[in-house]
Tab-separated table of C-alpha atoms in Angstrom:
chain	number	residue	atom	x	y	z
A	24	MET	CA	120.205	96.001	136.371
A	25	ALA	CA	118.022	98.159	137.908
A	26	THR	CA	114.352	97.019	137.852
A	27	LEU	CA	111.378	99.290	136.538
A	28	LYS	CA	109.950	99.885	139.985
A	29	GLU	CA	113.729	100.854	140.657
A	30	LEU	CA	114.011	103.017	138.017
A	31	ARG	CA	110.642	104.611	138.758
A	32	ASP	CA	111.393	105.240	142.668
A	33	GLU	CA	114.354	107.123	141.515
A	34	ARG	CA	112.745	109.579	138.967
A	35	LEU	CA	109.878	110.037	141.907
A	36	ARG	CA	113.214	111.004	143.940
A	37	LYS	CA	113.816	113.529	141.418
A	38	LEU	CA	110.501	114.802	141.019
A	39	ASN	CA	110.259	114.879	144.973
A	40	GLU	CA	113.830	117.164	144.930
A	41	LEU	CA	112.590	119.642	142.336
A	42	GLN	CA	109.219	120.162	144.063
A	43	LYS	CA	111.273	120.729	146.995
A	44	LEU	CA	113.313	123.271	145.215
A	45	GLY	CA	110.275	125.175	144.364
A	46	VAL	CA	110.150	124.162	140.649
A	47	ASN	CA	106.771	123.106	139.224
A	48	PRO	CA	107.757	119.961	137.097
A	49	TYR	CA	104.519	120.664	134.905
A	50	PRO	CA	104.222	124.276	133.814
A	51	SER	CA	101.338	125.102	131.669
A	52	ALA	CA	102.976	127.566	129.488
A	53	VAL	CA	105.405	126.430	126.769
A	54	LYS	CA	107.556	128.919	124.475
A	55	ARG	CA	109.003	127.539	120.866
A	56	THR	CA	110.085	129.493	118.178
A	57	HIS	CA	111.596	126.764	115.611
A	58	LEU	CA	111.575	122.853	115.476
A	59	ALA	CA	114.303	121.082	115.056
A	60	ASN	CA	114.535	120.543	111.545
A	61	GLU	CA	114.230	124.234	111.016
A	62	LEU	CA	116.813	125.183	112.836
A	63	LYS	CA	119.159	122.970	110.483
A	64	SER	CA	117.753	123.778	107.100
A	65	ASP	CA	117.651	127.468	107.893
A	66	PHE	CA	120.786	127.697	109.935
A	67	ALA	CA	122.150	129.971	107.462
A	68	SER	CA	119.578	132.666	108.349
A	69	LEU	CA	118.993	131.830	112.108
A	70	GLU	CA	122.909	131.322	113.235
A	71	GLY	CA	123.418	133.591	116.088
A	72	GLN	CA	119.929	134.469	117.181
A	73	THR	CA	118.186	133.094	120.057
A	74	VAL	CA	115.845	130.583	119.798
A	75	TYR	CA	113.447	128.580	121.741
A	76	VAL	CA	113.240	125.109	121.203
A	77	ALA	CA	110.867	122.583	123.165
A	78	GLY	CA	110.542	118.403	123.052
A	79	ARG	CA	111.848	115.466	124.681
A	80	VAL	CA	115.387	114.470	126.422
A	81	TRP	CA	116.787	111.796	124.075
A	82	ARG	CA	120.187	111.783	125.441
A	83	ILE	CA	122.499	113.357	128.190
A	84	ARG	CA	126.251	113.767	128.120
A	85	LYS	CA	127.901	115.311	131.019
A	86	PHE	CA	131.805	116.391	131.144
A	87	GLY	CA	132.787	118.505	134.002
A	88	SER	CA	131.577	122.204	133.337
A	89	ILE	CA	129.774	121.264	129.973
A	90	ALA	CA	127.215	119.177	128.935
A	91	PHE	CA	125.400	118.194	125.742
A	92	LEU	CA	121.476	116.742	125.376
A	93	VAL	CA	119.626	116.045	122.410
A	94	VAL	CA	116.357	116.927	122.187
A	95	LYS	CA	113.989	115.524	120.069
A	96	ASP	CA	110.400	117.043	118.394
A	97	SER	CA	107.813	115.958	115.975
A	98	SER	CA	110.442	117.029	113.214
A	99	GLY	CA	113.655	115.351	114.753
A	100	GLU	CA	116.543	115.906	116.680
A	101	ILE	CA	118.683	118.988	117.691
A	102	GLN	CA	121.587	119.196	120.427
A	103	LEU	CA	121.549	121.789	123.117
A	104	PHE	CA	124.999	122.956	124.312
A	105	LEU	CA	125.361	123.957	127.915
A	106	GLN	CA	128.507	125.394	129.755
A	107	GLN	CA	128.060	125.867	133.204
A	108	SER	CA	129.383	129.587	133.102
A	109	GLY	CA	126.822	130.226	130.515
A	110	VAL	CA	123.435	128.762	131.779
A	111	GLU	CA	121.517	130.991	133.969
A	112	SER	CA	120.738	129.781	137.512
A	113	LEU	CA	117.856	128.391	139.304
A	114	LYS	CA	114.532	130.215	138.740
A	115	ALA	CA	112.034	127.987	140.556
A	116	GLU	CA	109.186	130.509	140.182
A	117	GLN	CA	109.570	129.820	136.107
A	118	SER	CA	110.435	126.280	136.030
A	119	GLN	CA	113.782	127.148	135.411
A	120	ILE	CA	116.399	125.133	136.165
A	121	GLY	CA	120.327	125.710	136.617
A	122	PHE	CA	123.382	123.859	135.701
A	123	GLY	CA	123.243	122.269	138.939
A	124	GLU	CA	120.014	120.555	138.442
A	125	LEU	CA	121.060	118.466	135.286
A	126	ARG	CA	121.681	115.753	137.860
A	127	LEU	CA	117.858	115.673	138.332
A	128	LEU	CA	117.070	115.425	134.619
A	129	ASP	CA	116.429	112.424	132.609
A	130	SER	CA	115.735	110.945	129.116
A	131	GLY	CA	112.191	111.326	128.487
A	132	ASP	CA	111.929	114.364	130.191
A	133	PHE	CA	110.497	117.392	128.331
A	134	ILE	CA	112.481	120.552	128.167
A	135	GLU	CA	112.680	124.257	126.866
A	136	ALA	CA	115.428	125.994	126.123
A	137	ALA	CA	116.559	129.417	124.911
A	138	GLY	CA	119.888	130.313	123.305
A	139	ALA	CA	121.570	131.221	120.125
A	140	LEU	CA	121.966	128.817	117.206
A	141	ILE	CA	125.635	127.980	116.603
A	142	LYS	CA	128.127	125.288	115.664
A	143	THR	CA	130.092	123.594	117.705
A	144	GLN	CA	133.974	123.023	117.304
A	145	THR	CA	132.570	119.557	115.714
A	146	GLY	CA	129.982	121.350	113.378
A	147	GLU	CA	127.354	120.051	114.842
A	148	ILE	CA	124.469	122.428	114.465
A	149	SER	CA	123.393	123.178	118.039
A	150	VAL	CA	121.649	125.527	120.698
A	151	ASP	CA	124.192	127.285	123.170
A	152	VAL	CA	121.418	127.526	125.977
A	153	LYS	CA	120.992	130.369	128.489
A	154	ARG	CA	117.860	129.397	129.701
A	155	LEU	CA	116.765	125.765	130.724
A	156	ARG	CA	112.959	125.028	131.698
A	157	LEU	CA	111.690	121.774	132.759
A	158	ILE	CA	108.164	121.214	131.248
A	159	GLY	CA	107.647	117.720	131.976
A	160	LYS	CA	108.975	115.293	134.521
A	161	SER	CA	109.096	111.527	132.739
A	162	LEU	CA	108.534	108.943	135.508
A	163	ARG	CA	109.008	105.805	133.500
A	164	PRO	CA	112.323	105.167	131.083
A	165	LEU	CA	111.984	104.870	127.714
A	166	PRO	CA	114.056	101.639	126.257
A	167	THR	CA	117.330	103.025	125.040
A	168	PRO	CA	118.077	103.016	121.342
A	169	GLN	CA	120.459	99.746	121.881
A	170	GLU	CA	117.525	98.133	123.277
A	171	GLY	CA	115.274	99.056	120.757
A	172	LEU	CA	111.402	97.792	120.943
A	173	THR	CA	111.355	95.012	119.025
A	174	ASN	CA	108.929	92.961	120.395
A	175	LYS	CA	105.868	92.618	117.894
A	176	GLU	CA	103.129	92.358	120.868
A	177	GLU	CA	104.553	94.886	122.726
A	178	ARG	CA	104.782	97.257	120.051
A	179	LEU	CA	101.468	97.104	118.952
A	180	ARG	CA	99.790	97.042	122.521
A	181	ARG	CA	102.027	100.383	123.278
A	182	ARG	CA	102.144	102.406	120.047
A	183	TYR	CA	103.336	105.471	122.091
A	184	LEU	CA	106.824	103.548	122.598
A	185	ASP	CA	106.710	102.174	118.857
A	186	THR	CA	106.194	105.680	117.356
A	187	ASN	CA	109.025	107.378	119.778
A	188	LEU	CA	111.427	104.602	118.611
A	189	ASN	CA	110.785	103.401	115.301
A	190	PRO	CA	111.152	106.454	112.680
A	191	GLU	CA	109.482	104.385	110.069
A	192	VAL	CA	106.207	103.846	112.262
A	193	TYR	CA	106.357	107.399	113.546
A	194	GLN	CA	106.083	108.218	109.820
A	195	ARG	CA	103.647	105.729	108.638
A	196	PHE	CA	100.662	107.185	111.083
A	197	ILE	CA	101.967	110.707	109.191
A	198	ARG	CA	101.312	108.948	105.959
A	199	ARG	CA	98.236	107.800	106.829
A	200	SER	CA	97.166	111.258	107.404
A	201	ARG	CA	98.142	112.311	104.540
A	202	PHE	CA	96.263	110.020	102.637
A	203	TRP	CA	92.749	110.511	103.925
A	204	GLN	CA	93.522	114.419	103.816
A	205	SER	CA	94.314	113.463	99.972
A	206	THR	CA	91.215	111.431	99.387
A	207	ARG	CA	88.891	114.116	101.006
A	208	GLN	CA	90.399	117.275	98.979
A	209	PHE	CA	90.201	115.249	95.638
A	210	LEU	CA	86.432	114.266	96.249
A	211	LEU	CA	85.669	118.000	97.562
A	212	ASP	CA	87.371	119.388	94.585
A	213	ARG	CA	85.203	117.797	92.289
A	214	GLY	CA	81.904	118.802	93.947
A	215	PHE	CA	81.529	115.792	96.040
A	216	ILE	CA	79.845	116.405	99.634
A	217	GLU	CA	81.140	114.784	102.805
A	218	ILE	CA	78.494	113.814	105.353
A	219	ASN	CA	78.713	112.009	108.180
A	220	VAL	CA	75.981	109.548	108.368
A	221	PRO	CA	75.222	107.267	111.529
A	222	VAL	CA	77.462	104.718	113.524
A	223	LEU	CA	74.438	103.168	114.851
A	224	GLU	CA	72.012	101.552	112.511
A	225	HIS	CA	68.690	99.313	113.264
A	226	THR	CA	69.807	97.637	109.612
A	227	THR	CA	73.299	96.995	108.076
A	228	GLY	CA	73.725	96.991	105.011
A	229	GLY	CA	76.215	96.520	102.431
A	230	ALA	CA	78.077	93.236	102.980
A	231	ASP	CA	77.224	89.610	104.491
A	232	ALA	CA	79.738	90.403	107.477
A	233	LYS	CA	78.828	89.751	110.713
A	234	PRO	CA	77.860	92.968	112.820
A	235	PHE	CA	79.038	94.256	116.320
A	236	ILE	CA	75.900	94.858	118.569
A	237	THR	CA	75.657	97.017	121.307
A	238	HIS	CA	72.813	98.351	123.193
A	239	MET	CA	71.243	102.049	123.849
A	240	ASP	CA	70.101	102.083	127.913
A	241	ALA	CA	68.003	105.372	127.155
A	242	LEU	CA	65.708	103.875	124.479
A	243	ASP	CA	66.298	99.884	125.763
A	244	GLN	CA	67.132	98.967	122.384
A	245	ASP	CA	70.003	96.975	120.815
A	246	PHE	CA	71.742	98.561	117.769
A	247	TYR	CA	74.159	97.134	115.170
A	248	LEU	CA	77.817	99.438	114.869
A	249	ARG	CA	77.360	99.509	110.775
A	250	ILE	CA	79.607	97.225	108.427
A	251	SER	CA	79.270	99.986	105.482
A	252	HIS	CA	77.964	103.406	104.702
A	253	GLU	CA	75.750	102.108	102.111
A	254	LEU	CA	72.564	102.579	102.708
A	255	PRO	CA	72.522	106.386	104.863
A	256	LEU	CA	74.350	107.347	101.556
A	257	LYS	CA	72.073	106.109	99.046
A	258	ARG	CA	69.335	107.584	101.143
A	259	LEU	CA	70.807	111.257	100.638
A	260	LEU	CA	71.146	110.550	96.791
A	261	GLY	CA	67.468	109.853	97.308
A	262	GLY	CA	67.075	113.480	99.458
A	263	GLY	CA	68.783	115.267	96.422
A	264	TYR	CA	72.556	115.356	97.145
A	265	GLU	CA	74.509	114.314	93.852
A	266	LYS	CA	77.553	113.216	95.026
A	267	VAL	CA	78.142	112.545	98.486
A	268	PHE	CA	81.119	110.667	100.301
A	269	ASP	CA	81.925	110.006	104.146
A	270	ILE	CA	84.992	108.468	105.639
A	271	GLY	CA	84.952	107.225	108.814
A	272	PRO	CA	84.984	103.780	110.985
A	273	ARG	CA	83.515	100.818	110.658
A	274	PHE	CA	83.110	97.127	112.108
A	275	ARG	CA	83.029	93.791	111.192
A	276	ASN	CA	82.556	91.229	113.856
A	277	GLU	CA	84.955	88.896	112.183
A	278	ASN	CA	88.624	87.228	112.031
A	279	TYR	CA	91.432	89.872	111.560
A	280	SER	CA	95.073	89.905	109.683
A	281	ASP	CA	97.565	92.261	108.579
A	282	GLU	CA	95.475	93.628	106.010
A	283	HIS	CA	92.000	93.420	107.911
A	284	LEU	CA	90.779	94.527	111.273
A	285	PRO	CA	87.311	94.272	112.605
A	286	GLU	CA	87.701	98.225	113.127
A	287	HIS	CA	88.993	99.826	110.166
A	288	VAL	CA	88.296	103.559	108.740
A	289	ALA	CA	87.164	103.162	105.114
A	290	MET	CA	85.804	105.935	102.650
A	291	GLU	CA	82.102	105.281	100.474
A	292	TRP	CA	80.811	107.986	97.563
A	293	TYR	CA	78.385	107.927	95.948
A	294	TRP	CA	77.740	109.744	92.710
A	295	ALA	CA	73.974	110.402	90.734
A	296	TYR	CA	74.090	110.621	87.063
A	297	ALA	CA	77.298	108.709	86.566
A	298	ASN	CA	77.792	105.007	85.287
A	299	TRP	CA	80.253	102.170	86.037
A	300	ARG	CA	82.740	103.658	83.419
A	301	ASP	CA	82.467	107.079	85.157
A	302	GLY	CA	83.439	105.022	88.910
A	303	MET	CA	86.085	103.316	87.199
A	304	GLU	CA	87.919	106.638	85.743
A	305	LEU	CA	87.313	108.746	89.071
A	306	THR	CA	88.965	105.796	91.364
A	307	ARG	CA	92.145	105.819	88.729
A	308	GLU	CA	92.641	109.598	89.468
A	309	LEU	CA	91.727	109.502	92.771
A	310	ILE	CA	94.314	106.570	93.518
A	311	CYS	CA	96.675	108.184	91.085
A	312	GLN	CA	96.210	111.706	93.366
A	313	VAL	CA	96.672	110.061	96.614
A	314	ALA	CA	99.439	108.122	95.726
A	315	GLU	CA	101.315	111.556	94.680
A	316	ASP	CA	100.293	113.389	97.834
A	317	THR	CA	101.231	110.528	100.304
A	318	TRP	CA	104.407	108.921	98.782
A	319	GLY	CA	105.141	111.524	95.922
A	320	LYS	CA	105.650	108.978	93.305
A	321	LEU	CA	103.421	106.535	90.981
A	322	GLU	CA	106.080	104.144	90.599
A	323	PHE	CA	106.159	101.375	93.484
A	324	LYS	CA	108.033	98.154	93.861
A	325	LEU	CA	106.106	94.996	95.217
A	326	GLY	CA	108.034	91.865	95.566
A	327	ASP	CA	109.939	91.493	91.697
A	328	ARG	CA	107.276	93.698	90.062
A	329	THR	CA	107.506	97.402	89.361
A	330	ILE	CA	104.028	99.087	89.205
A	331	ASN	CA	103.690	102.505	87.285
A	332	LEU	CA	100.156	104.120	88.021
A	333	SER	CA	100.766	107.137	85.444
A	334	GLY	CA	99.117	106.680	81.828
A	335	ASP	CA	95.885	104.390	80.945
A	336	TRP	CA	95.358	101.320	82.972
A	337	GLY	CA	93.908	98.120	81.105
A	338	THR	CA	90.728	96.335	81.901
A	339	VAL	CA	89.967	92.949	82.151
A	340	SER	CA	86.388	91.433	82.263
A	341	PHE	CA	85.580	89.536	85.353
A	342	ILE	CA	83.167	87.304	83.640
A	343	ASP	CA	85.692	86.360	81.169
A	344	THR	CA	88.676	85.990	83.839
A	345	LEU	CA	86.338	83.698	85.587
A	346	LYS	CA	86.109	81.391	82.373
A	347	LYS	CA	89.507	81.249	81.362
A	348	LEU	CA	90.854	80.347	84.592
A	349	TYR	CA	88.106	78.191	86.236
A	350	GLY	CA	85.838	77.145	83.718
A	351	ILE	CA	82.815	78.721	85.117
A	352	ASP	CA	80.084	81.306	83.446
A	353	PRO	CA	78.912	82.937	86.487
A	354	LEU	CA	75.957	84.208	84.640
A	355	ASN	CA	74.889	80.496	83.716
A	356	THR	CA	75.722	78.339	86.294
A	357	SER	CA	74.896	76.190	90.108
A	358	GLN	CA	75.972	76.726	93.321
A	359	ASP	CA	77.153	72.870	93.463
A	360	ALA	CA	79.033	73.669	90.355
A	361	VAL	CA	80.512	76.569	91.724
A	362	THR	CA	81.360	74.569	95.371
A	363	LYS	CA	83.447	72.043	93.056
A	364	VAL	CA	85.667	74.038	91.563
A	365	LEU	CA	86.233	75.965	94.662
A	366	ARG	CA	87.209	72.674	96.469
A	367	GLU	CA	89.198	71.753	93.736
A	368	HIS	CA	91.418	75.011	93.984
A	369	ARG	CA	91.741	74.623	97.476
A	370	LEU	CA	89.777	77.832	97.611
A	371	GLU	CA	87.295	78.550	100.490
A	372	VAL	CA	83.996	77.190	100.426
A	373	GLY	CA	81.793	79.870	102.792
A	374	LYS	CA	78.304	78.892	103.757
A	375	PRO	CA	75.080	79.653	101.721
A	376	SER	CA	73.048	82.465	103.381
């Protein structure tokens, strides 16, 4: 089996041969009229028309005078059908390659293809390629679909590979974007104003978390990376803004888990003249709207439980719950009593500040 260096050297050889032919393997201009999924969903209206597609070569199969390439873009995959007699020949000044130069392509390369949208004899929606351009030569191979990318540490360190090879991970980042878009739009629709507040602070607020410390050379002063958005947003209330929010990163110099990272994106909102009941109702509406926009549903399966977000939400008293489960009245207790109960239930006992 070839080593990574041998594979890279072979791709560099092909790159050098393309350049000797006069082909610019990294042109600045690309033409695309449709995404892959548009060609499939709108095939009835587009059949026979000339279309331009652009994307990454995913698979290459060559059988004598015909070849099939699968190209992947952000929407999905589309097949390219190439016939030796139908593909225009090399036009190096346009980065256009002919059928004879297919040998210089590798999986992972980026290409642009133009041709009529057809169905092959097997019924596969395809582009009958007339013109083929190289728009980006890849010098490192992607793991094959058979090999996959299953090592968790490598997936996290090389997210660009993870998103290329694992569709669920790719969609997760799209959902994350929709999540924050929905959150932002929900608040804007209700009269909130988004104001970006400082990340560098002299005083941290909002939690007991340990902050990260950085140094500004220009002022020769230490600053904290914010652990919350709280203090600046509250100052904005004092400045006359009645509904404010901010979405952005914050940093907590503490341990990490699958559900909590030292650097994470968060949202905080503050609303003048509203009480905790108003806040509860706004939060309920926000969660339902974000769930609908992000996942397209309000019912979720969590383990053996089915959670339905629609309708009224029940409420519980935090004080009554502590009394019922642990026999503690938080309004009339001592630190020693709380510490004792925590130890009895093998819960974490934090150091007093």
